[in-house]
Amino acid sequence: MNEKNQIIEDLLWRHTTKKYDKARKIPQEDLNILFEAMRLSASSINSQPWKFVVIESDEAKERMNKTFAHKFQTNQPHVFDSSMIILFAYNPHYSRDDYAEVVDKGIKDKRTKPEKRESAFGGMFFAELNTDESGDTSAWTKAQTYLALGNTLHTLARLKIDSTPMEGIDTDLVNEEFKKELDGYQCDVALAIGYHHIEEDYNAKLPKSRREHKSIFVHI
Ligand SMILES: Cc1cc2nc3c(=O)[nH]c(=O)nc-3n(C[C@H](O)[C@H](O)[C@H](O)COP(=O)(O)O)c2cc1C
């Protein structure tokens, strides 16, 4: 494997940060690139069934801090030590109205001709395949949101910004506390971003470890 390749270098460089340097915050120009990269994430039928709640103000961080009252306290210090926390939320009831925003943006971006608007809704067939009797699309829309998370992790590595993906959040408390901002979306995973603490982030010093190629690939 050629480890000089930029993609491989990025992926070897990144690690899950266990302790942040409180003194360092992310410059706005890097945040602009990050948010744009997140917006450009791919998704099934271009559904983009996500919402990203960026917890950056002191007041919002206080609210996030409260959600660690009962569970996953190992992730709690990231609330104030990292630069910010991003909630990755998905739409649990993706509907034709939601897809209309995508279709109409496609027309605005000149990807779809206005007269083809109705046929552009053909993509909804795929969403319907992934909708249960009660209108629940969670399994499908949540999967799309994790694609955005993966894209975000790689983008952060390119920008040399550290991060901690966190399924270790109290989803009941997070979804209750940020109910207004989530506006019907569901958050099951969050991401802390910032810069790791040089002495105290033990994970920064550990070698990367992954399953062997032959164990995970089947070449036929
Ligand atoms: C979806 C997801 C959720 C994770 N949740 C947590 C978490 O709550 N706390 C934590 O410290 N690490 C969490 N991790 C980090 C993983 O343990 C880590 O990515 C894995 O061990 C590989 O290590 P690396 O990221 O340093 O390469 C999570 C990772 C992912 C992708």
PDB file of N, CA and C and ligand atoms in Angstrom, residues 14-16 18 75 146 149 164-168 189 203 208 210, ligand 1:
ATOM      1  N   ARG A  14      -6.205  10.907  10.841  1.00  0.00           N
ATOM      2  CA  ARG A  14      -7.350  11.159  11.726  1.00  0.00           C
ATOM      3  C   ARG A  14      -7.443  10.066  12.814  1.00  0.00           C
ATOM      4  N   HIS A  15      -7.994  10.451  13.937  1.00  0.00           N
ATOM      5  CA  HIS A  15      -8.246   9.484  15.004  1.00  0.00           C
ATOM      6  C   HIS A  15      -9.391  10.059  15.843  1.00  0.00           C
ATOM      7  N   THR A  16      -9.973   9.234  16.645  1.00  0.00           N
ATOM      8  CA  THR A  16     -11.034   9.719  17.534  1.00  0.00           C
ATOM      9  C   THR A  16     -10.395  10.384  18.749  1.00  0.00           C
ATOM     10  N   LYS A  18      -9.880  11.918  22.298  1.00  0.00           N
ATOM     11  CA  LYS A  18     -10.416  11.607  23.632  1.00  0.00           C
ATOM     12  C   LYS A  18     -10.284  12.795  24.593  1.00  0.00           C
ATOM     13  N   ASN A  75     -17.900  11.164  27.319  1.00  0.00           N
ATOM     14  CA  ASN A  75     -17.947  12.112  26.190  1.00  0.00           C
ATOM     15  C   ASN A  75     -18.235  13.555  26.637  1.00  0.00           C
ATOM     16  N   TYR A 146     -25.593   8.877   8.105  1.00  0.00           N
ATOM     17  CA  TYR A 146     -24.259   8.348   8.415  1.00  0.00           C
ATOM     18  C   TYR A 146     -23.294   8.516   7.234  1.00  0.00           C
ATOM     19  N   LEU A 149     -21.975  11.778   7.779  1.00  0.00           N
ATOM     20  CA  LEU A 149     -20.997  11.729   8.884  1.00  0.00           C
ATOM     21  C   LEU A 149     -19.636  11.241   8.363  1.00  0.00           C
ATOM     22  N   THR A 164     -14.549  13.721  17.235  1.00  0.00           N
ATOM     23  CA  THR A 164     -15.026  12.554  17.995  1.00  0.00           C
ATOM     24  C   THR A 164     -16.460  12.252  17.585  1.00  0.00           C
ATOM     25  N   PRO A 165     -16.664  11.211  16.773  1.00  0.00           N
ATOM     26  CA  PRO A 165     -18.053  10.808  16.523  1.00  0.00           C
ATOM     27  C   PRO A 165     -18.604  10.211  17.817  1.00  0.00           C
ATOM     28  N   MET A 166     -19.855  10.529  18.141  1.00  0.00           N
ATOM     29  CA  MET A 166     -20.390  10.070  19.437  1.00  0.00           C
ATOM     30  C   MET A 166     -21.794   9.478  19.293  1.00  0.00           C
ATOM     31  N   GLU A 167     -21.850   8.153  19.335  1.00  0.00           N
ATOM     32  CA  GLU A 167     -23.148   7.512  19.550  1.00  0.00           C
ATOM     33  C   GLU A 167     -23.398   7.466  21.056  1.00  0.00           C
ATOM     34  N   GLY A 168     -22.373   7.752  21.807  1.00  0.00           N
ATOM     35  CA  GLY A 168     -22.476   7.807  23.259  1.00  0.00           C
ATOM     36  C   GLY A 168     -23.085   9.125  23.702  1.00  0.00           C
ATOM     37  N   VAL A 189     -26.730  10.467  16.720  1.00  0.00           N
ATOM     38  CA  VAL A 189     -25.264  10.545  16.730  1.00  0.00           C
ATOM     39  C   VAL A 189     -24.839  12.015  16.654  1.00  0.00           C
ATOM     40  N   ASN A 203      -5.395   8.673  22.627  1.00  0.00           N
ATOM     41  CA  ASN A 203      -5.651   7.997  21.341  1.00  0.00           C
ATOM     42  C   ASN A 203      -4.783   8.544  20.209  1.00  0.00           C
ATOM     43  N   LYS A 208      -2.813   3.173  14.302  1.00  0.00           N
ATOM     44  CA  LYS A 208      -4.116   2.838  13.711  1.00  0.00           C
ATOM     45  C   LYS A 208      -4.232   1.328  13.608  1.00  0.00           C
ATOM     46  N   ARG A 210      -6.874  -1.724  11.989  1.00  0.00           N
ATOM     47  CA  ARG A 210      -8.084  -2.116  11.261  1.00  0.00           C
ATOM     48  C   ARG A 210      -7.983  -3.580  10.861  1.00  0.00           C
TER      49      ARG A 210
HETATM   50  C1  LIG B   1     -20.821   6.116  14.577  1.00  0.00           C
HETATM   51  C2  LIG B   1     -19.686   6.151  15.574  1.00  0.00           C
HETATM   52  C3  LIG B   1     -19.950   6.332  16.921  1.00  0.00           C
HETATM   53  C4  LIG B   1     -18.901   6.408  17.858  1.00  0.00           C
HETATM   54  N1  LIG B   1     -19.177   6.704  19.174  1.00  0.00           N
HETATM   55  C5  LIG B   1     -18.145   6.996  20.001  1.00  0.00           C
HETATM   56  C6  LIG B   1     -18.356   7.522  21.303  1.00  0.00           C
HETATM   57  O1  LIG B   1     -19.482   7.712  21.743  1.00  0.00           O
HETATM   58  N2  LIG B   1     -17.274   7.844  22.065  1.00  0.00           N
HETATM   59  C7  LIG B   1     -15.985   7.687  21.612  1.00  0.00           C
HETATM   60  O2  LIG B   1     -15.036   8.015  22.335  1.00  0.00           O
HETATM   61  N3  LIG B   1     -15.757   7.163  20.396  1.00  0.00           N
HETATM   62  C8  LIG B   1     -16.782   6.842  19.570  1.00  0.00           C
HETATM   63  N4  LIG B   1     -16.540   6.383  18.301  1.00  0.00           N
HETATM   64  C9  LIG B   1     -15.138   6.216  17.864  1.00  0.00           C
HETATM   65  C10 LIG B   1     -14.770   4.780  17.472  1.00  0.00           C
HETATM   66  O3  LIG B   1     -14.588   3.996  18.623  1.00  0.00           O
HETATM   67  C11 LIG B   1     -13.511   4.866  16.608  1.00  0.00           C
HETATM   68  O4  LIG B   1     -13.833   5.513  15.388  1.00  0.00           O
HETATM   69  C12 LIG B   1     -12.898   3.499  16.294  1.00  0.00           C
HETATM   70  O5  LIG B   1     -12.474   2.851  17.454  1.00  0.00           O
HETATM   71  C13 LIG B   1     -11.718   3.654  15.327  1.00  0.00           C
HETATM   72  O6  LIG B   1     -10.738   4.501  15.879  1.00  0.00           O
HETATM   73  P1  LIG B   1     -10.257   5.836  15.186  1.00  0.00           P
HETATM   74  O7  LIG B   1     -11.493   6.685  14.927  1.00  0.00           O
HETATM   75  O8  LIG B   1      -9.344   6.494  16.199  1.00  0.00           O
HETATM   76  O9  LIG B   1      -9.553   5.489  13.904  1.00  0.00           O
HETATM   77  C14 LIG B   1     -17.569   6.267  17.398  1.00  0.00           C
HETATM   78  C15 LIG B   1     -17.323   6.088  16.031  1.00  0.00           C
HETATM   79  C16 LIG B   1     -18.351   6.055  15.118  1.00  0.00           C
HETATM   80  C17 LIG B   1     -18.029   5.929  13.656  1.00  0.00           C
END
